[in-house]
mmCIF file of C-alpha atoms in Angstrom:
data_model
loop_
_atom_site.group_PDB
_atom_site.id
_atom_site.type_symbol
_atom_site.label_atom_id
_atom_site.label_comp_id
_atom_site.label_asym_id
_atom_site.label_seq_id
_atom_site.Cartn_x
_atom_site.Cartn_y
_atom_site.Cartn_z
ATOM 1 C CA MET T 1 16.942 -37.776 22.701
ATOM 2 C CA ARG T 2 17.643 -37.588 18.976
ATOM 3 C CA ASN T 3 14.978 -40.214 18.344
ATOM 4 C CA GLN T 4 12.306 -37.968 19.879
ATOM 5 C CA ILE T 5 13.117 -34.895 17.741
ATOM 6 C CA PRO T 6 10.942 -35.821 14.694
ATOM 7 C CA ALA T 7 7.908 -36.382 16.940
ATOM 8 C CA PHE T 8 8.696 -33.154 18.831
ATOM 9 C CA ARG T 9 8.803 -31.242 15.545
ATOM 10 C CA LYS T 10 5.439 -32.687 14.492
ATOM 11 C CA HIS T 11 3.966 -31.820 17.900
ATOM 12 C CA LEU T 12 5.059 -28.168 17.670
ATOM 13 C CA LEU T 13 3.829 -27.765 14.102
ATOM 14 C CA GLN T 14 0.511 -29.606 14.284
ATOM 15 C CA HIS T 15 -0.568 -29.473 17.931
ATOM 16 C CA VAL T 16 0.976 -26.243 19.200
ATOM 17 C CA GLY T 17 0.672 -24.443 15.850
ATOM 18 C CA LEU T 18 4.110 -22.815 15.740
ATOM 19 C CA LYS T 19 5.618 -21.546 12.503
ATOM 20 C CA GLU T 20 8.354 -23.569 10.797
ATOM 21 C CA ALA T 21 11.069 -21.029 11.624
ATOM 22 C CA SER T 22 10.198 -21.045 15.341
ATOM 23 C CA VAL T 23 10.172 -24.836 15.388
ATOM 24 C CA ASN T 24 13.592 -24.936 13.725
ATOM 25 C CA LEU T 25 14.968 -22.644 16.422
ATOM 26 C CA TYR T 26 13.658 -24.933 19.193
ATOM 27 C CA ILE T 27 15.117 -28.003 17.472
ATOM 28 C CA LEU T 28 18.476 -26.263 17.117
ATOM 29 C CA LYS T 29 18.604 -25.642 20.886
ATOM 30 C CA ILE T 30 17.830 -29.288 21.660
ATOM 31 C CA GLN T 31 20.527 -30.432 19.243
ATOM 32 C CA GLU T 32 23.051 -28.118 20.910
ATOM 33 C CA LEU T 33 22.360 -29.773 24.278
ATOM 34 C CA ILE T 34 22.715 -33.247 22.766
ATOM 35 C CA LYS T 35 26.013 -32.291 21.125
ATOM 36 C CA TRP T 36 27.346 -30.975 24.446
ATOM 37 C CA MET T 37 26.304 -34.149 26.271
ATOM 38 C CA GLU T 38 27.849 -36.410 23.647
ATOM 39 C CA GLY T 39 31.056 -34.379 23.823
ATOM 40 C CA ASN T 40 31.194 -35.060 27.558
ATOM 41 C CA ALA T 41 30.309 -38.755 27.115
ATOM 42 C CA TYR T 42 27.033 -38.310 29.034
ATOM 43 C CA GLU T 43 24.029 -40.581 28.567
ATOM 44 C CA THR T 44 21.580 -38.830 26.219
ATOM 45 C CA SER T 45 18.404 -40.825 26.780
ATOM 46 C CA PRO T 46 15.490 -38.660 28.045
ATOM 47 C CA GLU T 47 15.292 -40.639 31.293
ATOM 48 C CA ALA T 48 18.947 -39.869 32.066
ATOM 49 C CA ILE T 49 18.554 -36.074 31.931
ATOM 50 C CA THR T 50 18.519 -34.511 35.399
ATOM 51 C CA ARG T 51 18.155 -30.985 36.684
ATOM 52 C CA LYS T 52 21.799 -31.066 37.739
ATOM 53 C CA ARG T 53 22.849 -31.968 34.191
ATOM 54 C CA ILE T 54 20.841 -29.110 32.680
ATOM 55 C CA GLU T 55 22.278 -26.657 35.214
ATOM 56 C CA GLU T 56 25.768 -27.878 34.347
ATOM 57 C CA TYR T 57 25.035 -27.248 30.665
ATOM 58 C CA LEU T 58 23.734 -23.730 31.344
ATOM 59 C CA GLU T 59 26.820 -22.978 33.445
ATOM 60 C CA TRP T 60 28.965 -24.117 30.526
ATOM 61 C CA CYS T 61 26.975 -21.807 28.236
ATOM 62 C CA PHE T 62 27.676 -18.963 30.660
ATOM 63 C CA ARG T 63 31.414 -19.687 30.521
ATOM 64 C CA GLN T 64 31.146 -19.597 26.728
ATOM 65 C CA ARG T 65 29.905 -16.010 27.167
ATOM 66 C CA ASN T 66 26.364 -16.763 26.050
ATOM 67 C CA SER T 67 24.201 -13.785 26.948
ATOM 68 C CA ASN T 68 21.299 -14.017 29.397
ATOM 69 C CA VAL T 69 18.904 -13.841 26.451
ATOM 70 C CA THR T 70 20.671 -16.738 24.687
ATOM 71 C CA ARG T 71 20.643 -18.938 27.797
ATOM 72 C CA ARG T 72 17.022 -18.004 28.438
ATOM 73 C CA THR T 73 16.113 -19.039 24.873
ATOM 74 C CA LYS T 74 17.874 -22.374 25.353
ATOM 75 C CA LEU T 75 16.101 -23.100 28.620
ATOM 76 C CA VAL T 76 12.704 -22.168 27.149
ATOM 77 C CA ALA T 77 13.368 -24.629 24.300
ATOM 78 C CA LEU T 78 14.314 -27.360 26.787
ATOM 79 C CA ARG T 79 11.135 -26.740 28.772
ATOM 80 C CA ARG T 80 9.107 -27.130 25.597
ATOM 81 C CA PHE T 81 10.890 -30.386 24.835
ATOM 82 C CA PHE T 82 10.441 -31.898 28.284
ATOM 83 C CA THR T 83 6.791 -30.804 28.363
ATOM 84 C CA PHE T 84 6.341 -32.779 25.144
ATOM 85 C CA LEU T 85 8.116 -35.813 26.639
ATOM 86 C CA LEU T 86 5.760 -35.647 29.621
ATOM 87 C CA TYR T 87 2.782 -35.358 27.292
ATOM 88 C CA ASP T 88 4.011 -38.386 25.341
ATOM 89 C CA GLU T 89 4.624 -40.291 28.625
ATOM 90 C CA ILE T 90 8.306 -40.814 27.845
ATOM 91 C CA ILE T 91 9.412 -39.260 31.157
ATOM 92 C CA GLN T 92 7.657 -38.956 34.512
ATOM 93 C CA ALA T 93 8.945 -35.528 35.593
ATOM 94 C CA ASP T 94 10.302 -32.378 33.957
ATOM 95 C CA PRO T 95 13.955 -31.879 35.066
ATOM 96 C CA SER T 96 13.970 -28.272 33.806
ATOM 97 C CA LEU T 97 10.888 -27.136 35.704
ATOM 98 C CA ARG T 98 12.523 -25.576 38.779
ATOM 99 C CA ILE T 99 15.482 -24.011 37.010
ATOM 100 C CA PRO T 100 14.985 -20.216 37.010
ATOM 101 C CA LEU T 101 15.014 -18.458 33.667
ATOM 102 C CA PRO T 102 17.961 -16.050 33.259
ATOM 103 C CA ARG T 103 16.764 -12.467 33.316
ATOM 104 C CA PRO T 104 16.888 -11.016 29.807
ATOM 105 C CA GLY T 105 18.228 -7.695 31.010
ATOM 106 C CA LYS T 106 17.864 -4.366 29.283
ATOM 107 C CA ARG T 107 17.829 -4.362 25.497
ATOM 108 C CA ASN T 108 20.791 -2.617 23.900
ATOM 109 C CA VAL T 109 19.263 -2.325 20.438
ATOM 110 C CA ARG T 110 18.599 1.316 19.526
ATOM 111 C CA ILE T 111 15.838 2.039 17.022
ATOM 112 C CA PHE T 112 13.839 4.832 15.421
ATOM 113 C CA THR T 113 10.072 4.962 15.764
ATOM 114 C CA GLN T 114 7.995 5.072 12.600
ATOM 115 C CA ASP T 115 7.200 8.749 13.207
ATOM 116 C CA GLU T 116 10.902 9.560 13.561
ATOM 117 C CA VAL T 117 11.745 7.797 10.295
ATOM 118 C CA LEU T 118 9.007 9.719 8.478
ATOM 119 C CA ARG T 119 10.230 13.017 9.923
ATOM 120 C CA ILE T 120 13.738 12.290 8.640
ATOM 121 C CA PHE T 121 12.315 11.653 5.170
ATOM 122 C CA GLN T 122 10.404 14.946 5.363
ATOM 123 C CA THR T 123 13.636 16.897 5.824
ATOM 124 C CA CYS T 124 14.863 15.672 2.410
ATOM 125 C CA SER T 125 13.893 17.985 -0.451
ATOM 126 C CA ILE T 126 12.520 15.782 -3.214
ATOM 127 C CA GLU T 127 12.698 18.731 -5.632
ATOM 128 C CA THR T 128 16.500 18.465 -5.805
ATOM 129 C CA GLU T 129 18.778 15.765 -7.110
ATOM 130 C CA LYS T 130 20.719 15.629 -3.841
ATOM 131 C CA GLY T 131 17.461 15.391 -1.904
ATOM 132 C CA LEU T 132 16.390 12.416 -4.013
ATOM 133 C CA ARG T 133 19.733 10.795 -3.257
ATOM 134 C CA ASP T 134 19.137 11.290 0.464
ATOM 135 C CA VAL T 135 15.676 9.725 0.181
ATOM 136 C CA ALA T 136 17.237 6.771 -1.669
ATOM 137 C CA ILE T 137 19.798 6.305 1.120
ATOM 138 C CA PHE T 138 17.149 6.157 3.821
ATOM 139 C CA ILE T 139 14.879 3.892 1.755
ATOM 140 C CA LEU T 140 17.691 1.356 1.477
ATOM 141 C CA ALA T 141 18.366 1.584 5.216
ATOM 142 C CA ALA T 142 14.828 1.817 6.629
ATOM 143 C CA PHE T 143 12.933 -0.369 4.140
ATOM 144 C CA GLY T 144 15.709 -2.754 3.080
ATOM 145 C CA GLY T 145 17.677 -3.130 6.307
ATOM 146 C CA LEU T 146 21.035 -2.729 4.551
ATOM 147 C CA ARG T 147 24.203 -2.023 6.499
ATOM 148 C CA ALA T 148 25.829 1.368 5.881
ATOM 149 C CA SER T 149 28.773 -0.356 4.190
ATOM 150 C CA GLU T 150 26.399 -2.251 1.885
ATOM 151 C CA ILE T 151 24.616 0.966 0.916
ATOM 152 C CA CYS T 152 27.935 2.601 0.016
ATOM 153 C CA ASP T 153 29.016 -0.406 -2.071
ATOM 154 C CA LEU T 154 25.827 -0.624 -4.149
ATOM 155 C CA LYS T 155 26.204 -0.176 -7.894
ATOM 156 C CA ILE T 156 23.479 0.932 -10.272
ATOM 157 C CA GLU T 157 23.293 -2.592 -11.690
ATOM 158 C CA ASN T 158 22.495 -3.958 -8.216
ATOM 159 C CA LEU T 159 18.987 -2.463 -8.408
ATOM 160 C CA ILE T 160 17.157 -4.789 -10.753
ATOM 161 C CA GLU T 161 13.744 -4.119 -12.280
ATOM 162 C CA ASP T 162 12.196 -7.055 -14.114
ATOM 163 C CA GLY T 163 8.626 -6.263 -15.099
ATOM 164 C CA ASP T 164 6.615 -6.058 -11.894
ATOM 165 C CA ASN T 165 9.531 -7.421 -9.869
ATOM 166 C CA PHE T 166 12.047 -5.111 -8.233
ATOM 167 C CA TYR T 167 14.852 -6.219 -5.975
ATOM 168 C CA LEU T 168 18.273 -5.288 -4.628
ATOM 169 C CA GLN T 169 21.319 -7.478 -5.008
ATOM 170 C CA VAL T 170 23.740 -7.066 -2.108
ATOM 171 C CA GLU T 171 27.136 -8.343 -3.222
ATOM 172 C CA ASN T 172 29.608 -7.131 -0.609
ATOM 173 C CA SER T 173 28.049 -8.162 2.687
ATOM 174 C CA LYS T 174 29.812 -8.258 6.028
ATOM 175 C CA PHE T 175 30.483 -11.989 5.716
ATOM 176 C CA GLY T 176 31.294 -12.014 1.999
ATOM 177 C CA GLU T 177 28.008 -13.576 0.905
ATOM 178 C CA SER T 178 25.479 -12.180 -1.555
ATOM 179 C CA ARG T 179 21.771 -11.871 -0.856
ATOM 180 C CA ILE T 180 18.645 -10.566 -2.550
ATOM 181 C CA ILE T 181 16.364 -7.963 -0.947
ATOM 182 C CA THR T 182 12.770 -8.140 -2.164
ATOM 183 C CA ASN T 183 9.498 -6.594 -0.919
ATOM 184 C CA ILE T 184 10.378 -3.081 -2.094
ATOM 185 C CA TRP T 185 6.929 -1.742 -2.899
ATOM 186 C CA LYS T 186 5.744 0.858 -5.427
ATOM 187 C CA ILE T 187 6.403 4.213 -3.714
ATOM 188 C CA PRO T 188 10.014 3.641 -2.562
ATOM 189 C CA ARG T 189 10.696 1.944 -5.904
ATOM 190 C CA GLN T 190 9.655 5.138 -7.724
ATOM 191 C CA PHE T 191 12.091 7.230 -5.698
ATOM 192 C CA LEU T 192 14.948 4.789 -6.348
ATOM 193 C CA THR T 193 14.318 4.631 -10.094
ATOM 194 C CA ALA T 194 14.028 8.444 -10.259
ATOM 195 C CA TYR T 195 17.487 8.835 -8.753
ATOM 196 C CA ILE T 196 18.924 6.115 -11.001
ATOM 197 C CA SER T 197 17.570 8.080 -13.969
ATOM 198 C CA PHE T 198 19.611 11.106 -12.852
ATOM 199 C CA ARG T 199 22.727 8.973 -12.522
ATOM 200 C CA LEU T 200 22.362 7.457 -15.984
ATOM 201 C CA THR T 201 21.311 10.557 -17.935
ATOM 202 C CA ALA T 202 22.624 13.670 -16.188
ATOM 203 C CA HIS T 203 25.831 12.072 -14.880
ATOM 204 C CA GLY T 204 26.624 9.682 -17.714
ATOM 205 C CA ALA T 205 27.065 6.842 -15.227
ATOM 206 C CA GLY T 206 27.058 3.210 -16.314
ATOM 207 C CA PRO T 207 25.613 0.043 -14.741
ATOM 208 C CA GLY T 208 28.861 -0.614 -12.865
ATOM 209 C CA SER T 209 29.049 2.906 -11.408
ATOM 210 C CA PRO T 210 28.335 3.588 -7.716
ATOM 211 C CA LEU T 211 24.641 4.103 -7.095
ATOM 212 C CA LEU T 212 25.100 6.857 -4.514
ATOM 213 C CA VAL T 213 27.654 9.647 -4.909
ATOM 214 C CA SER T 214 28.704 12.841 -3.151
ATOM 215 C CA TYR T 215 27.563 16.405 -3.904
ATOM 216 C CA ARG T 216 29.045 19.841 -3.354
ATOM 217 C CA ARG T 217 27.380 22.361 -1.053
ATOM 218 C CA GLY T 218 25.565 24.039 -3.905
ATOM 219 C CA GLY T 219 24.017 20.738 -4.930
ATOM 220 C CA LYS T 220 26.304 20.092 -7.900
ATOM 221 C CA VAL T 221 27.371 16.484 -8.208
ATOM 222 C CA LYS T 222 30.892 15.720 -7.022
ATOM 223 C CA GLY T 223 30.744 12.074 -8.060
ATOM 224 C CA HIS T 224 32.757 10.394 -5.311
ATOM 225 C CA LYS T 225 31.550 7.145 -3.788
ATOM 226 C CA LEU T 226 29.956 7.753 -0.384
ATOM 227 C CA THR T 227 31.542 6.560 2.860
ATOM 228 C CA GLU T 228 29.932 5.205 6.025
ATOM 229 C CA GLY T 229 31.087 8.299 7.906
ATOM 230 C CA ALA T 230 29.384 10.547 5.359
ATOM 231 C CA LEU T 231 26.110 8.666 5.844
ATOM 232 C CA ASP T 232 26.266 9.063 9.623
ATOM 233 C CA GLN T 233 27.033 12.786 9.275
ATOM 234 C CA LEU T 234 24.072 13.228 6.930
ATOM 235 C CA LEU T 235 21.781 11.391 9.335
ATOM 236 C CA LYS T 236 22.920 13.446 12.334
ATOM 237 C CA LYS T 237 22.237 16.659 10.426
ATOM 238 C CA LEU T 238 18.761 15.611 9.293
ATOM 239 C CA ALA T 239 17.876 14.108 12.679
ATOM 240 C CA GLY T 240 18.667 17.485 14.230
ATOM 241 C CA LEU T 241 16.480 19.262 11.680
ATOM 242 C CA SER T 242 13.745 16.721 12.427
ATOM 243 C CA GLN T 243 13.985 17.553 16.152
ATOM 244 C CA ILE T 244 14.634 13.931 17.060
ATOM 245 C CA ARG T 245 15.645 13.929 20.713
ATOM 246 C CA LYS T 246 18.135 11.087 20.954
ATOM 247 C CA SER T 247 21.559 11.305 22.561
ATOM 248 C CA ARG T 248 23.167 9.414 19.695
ATOM 249 C CA VAL T 249 22.027 8.427 16.210
ATOM 250 C CA ASN T 250 23.681 6.336 13.511
ATOM 251 C CA MET T 251 22.728 4.495 10.336
ATOM 252 C CA HIS T 252 22.644 1.111 12.073
ATOM 253 C CA MET T 253 19.536 2.256 13.945
ATOM 254 C CA PHE T 254 17.594 2.066 10.661
ATOM 255 C CA ARG T 255 18.666 -1.566 10.290
ATOM 256 C CA SER T 256 17.570 -2.409 13.830
ATOM 257 C CA SER T 257 14.315 -0.538 13.262
ATOM 258 C CA HIS T 258 13.682 -2.512 10.073
ATOM 259 C CA ALA T 259 14.173 -5.831 11.872
ATOM 260 C CA THR T 260 11.770 -4.710 14.593
ATOM 261 C CA ASP T 261 9.256 -3.571 11.955
ATOM 262 C CA LEU T 262 9.362 -6.968 10.232
ATOM 263 C CA ARG T 263 8.240 -8.642 13.446
ATOM 264 C CA LYS T 264 4.925 -6.795 13.033
ATOM 265 C CA ILE T 265 4.368 -8.153 9.509
ATOM 266 C CA GLU T 266 2.565 -11.432 8.875
ATOM 267 C CA GLY T 267 4.807 -14.166 7.486
ATOM 268 C CA TRP T 268 8.088 -12.825 8.875
ATOM 269 C CA GLU T 269 9.768 -15.061 11.456
ATOM 270 C CA VAL T 270 13.257 -15.212 12.931
ATOM 271 C CA GLU T 271 14.639 -17.306 10.063
ATOM 272 C CA SER T 272 13.397 -15.033 7.250
ATOM 273 C CA ILE T 273 14.441 -11.870 9.102
ATOM 274 C CA ALA T 274 17.942 -13.280 9.669
ATOM 275 C CA LYS T 275 18.216 -14.062 5.952
ATOM 276 C CA ARG T 276 17.082 -10.557 4.947
ATOM 277 C CA LEU T 277 19.556 -8.907 7.323
ATOM 278 C CA GLY T 278 22.406 -11.163 6.228
ATOM 279 C CA HIS T 279 23.110 -12.487 9.724
ATOM 280 C CA ALA T 280 25.596 -15.363 9.660
ATOM 281 C CA ASN T 281 24.037 -16.842 12.810
ATOM 282 C CA ILE T 282 20.291 -16.992 13.375
ATOM 283 C CA GLN T 283 20.971 -16.671 17.120
ATOM 284 C CA THR T 284 22.040 -13.049 16.564
ATOM 285 C CA THR T 285 18.582 -12.284 15.208
ATOM 286 C CA ALA T 286 16.858 -14.238 17.968
ATOM 287 C CA ASP T 287 18.817 -12.518 20.746
ATOM 288 C CA ASN T 288 18.335 -8.987 19.430
ATOM 289 C CA TYR T 289 14.762 -9.042 18.167
ATOM 290 C CA PHE T 290 12.917 -12.083 19.552
ATOM 291 C CA GLY T 291 13.535 -11.855 23.298
ATOM 292 C CA ASP T 292 10.642 -12.305 25.723
ATOM 293 C CA TRP T 293 11.072 -8.652 26.734
ATOM 294 C CA ASN T 294 9.588 -7.508 23.436
ATOM 295 C CA PRO T 295 6.382 -9.401 22.574
ATOM 296 C CA VAL T 296 4.757 -8.332 19.306
ATOM 297 C CA ARG T 297 1.287 -9.073 18.027
ATOM 298 C CA LYS T 298 1.428 -9.025 14.238
ATOM 299 C CA LYS T 299 -1.121 -6.738 12.628
ATOM 300 C CA PHE T 300 0.044 -5.860 9.122
ATOM 301 C CA ALA T 301 -0.239 -7.853 5.905
ATOM 302 C CA SER T 302 2.856 -6.319 4.291
ATOM 303 C CA LEU T 303 5.567 -3.699 4.647
ATOM 304 C CA ALA T 304 3.591 -1.496 2.260
ATOM 305 C CA ALA T 305 0.603 -1.642 4.623
ATOM 306 C CA TYR T 306 2.779 -0.858 7.633
ATOM 307 C CA TRP T 307 4.406 2.104 5.839
ATOM 308 C CA LYS T 308 1.247 3.422 4.151
ATOM 309 C CA ARG T 309 2.051 6.935 5.439
ATOM 310 C CA PHE T 310 5.188 6.963 3.283
ATOM 311 C CA ASN T 311 3.857 8.685 0.145
ATOM 312 C CA LEU T 312 3.979 12.068 -1.596
ATOM 313 C CA LYS T 313 1.501 13.545 0.890
ATOM 314 C CA LEU T 314 4.324 13.355 3.415
ATOM 315 C CA TRP T 315 6.056 16.219 1.597
ATOM 316 C CA ILE T 316 2.943 18.079 0.436
ATOM 317 C CA LYS T 317 1.804 18.418 4.037
ATOM 318 C CA GLU T 318 5.086 20.011 5.020
ATOM 319 C CA GLY T 319 5.187 22.256 1.976
ATOM 320 C CA ALA T 320 8.250 20.570 0.510
ATOM 321 C CA ILE T 321 6.507 20.409 -2.871
ATOM 322 C CA ALA T 322 3.723 22.571 -4.210
ATOM 323 C CA GLU T 323 0.237 21.125 -4.494
ATOM 324 C CA GLY T 324 -0.978 20.673 -8.045
#
């Protein structure tokens, strides 16, 4: 089977027209089957693969606690592969054809809609220093997809502006690896740099100081590094003021929303989304955001185009700042 993988890759790219990231995911699933067969000393030639063997493999995946979505993804990849082998006249019948696809089940990922995210932003007063901090928090979560812990750990020096380029450097990720977050467009960049200006001038902070700090009730800076619990409390308060009717809200919902948003943007596939989110395993991204239960037709050229309603008019309309 390994010998057919290069031709299968070419077929998916040139004949089917799939993106590179999608092709890589299919190839990965085929390689996982081959590895399992070799580990069990099974014959791996295409002609030796039977429906019984594939069912045995899927049962093994079930015992390994693979979710229904994961096993469904694997079987879909195998069907693609055997369809290609039929097309190339390497086999005479598809052994995967009559194997039922596992039901994907109900999605557990909780997200905010775009309208809900904008309403949360509207509750932040951009006339106050604390309000600008709150806007910065939600920009990092909703437009950057950062984890709450990563937002708390950001230092001023982690926001880097180099001419027309602006990016975030995440140093303390969940798995100890660093990554760069790009595609932060003009409007959110202006809010972030405005708050950094407060930190550097009014607070006397340095490049190595925490980016986001706590405030007293009257709005005076307290200066303590924020905690994940503080972020969730802030979100719950503002979600209530925004009249968002959800039984439970937390900061991770912004991250899930961001991943879902990226699926609507041209050029973003499972591989690039996994890299942006800092997932250690691309399968996590595929299971959560690329299941068959959630088809998406991409319509937007960029995140800026998708979030075009995020601008100063958002606050002018609600009277948060005076016109003129």
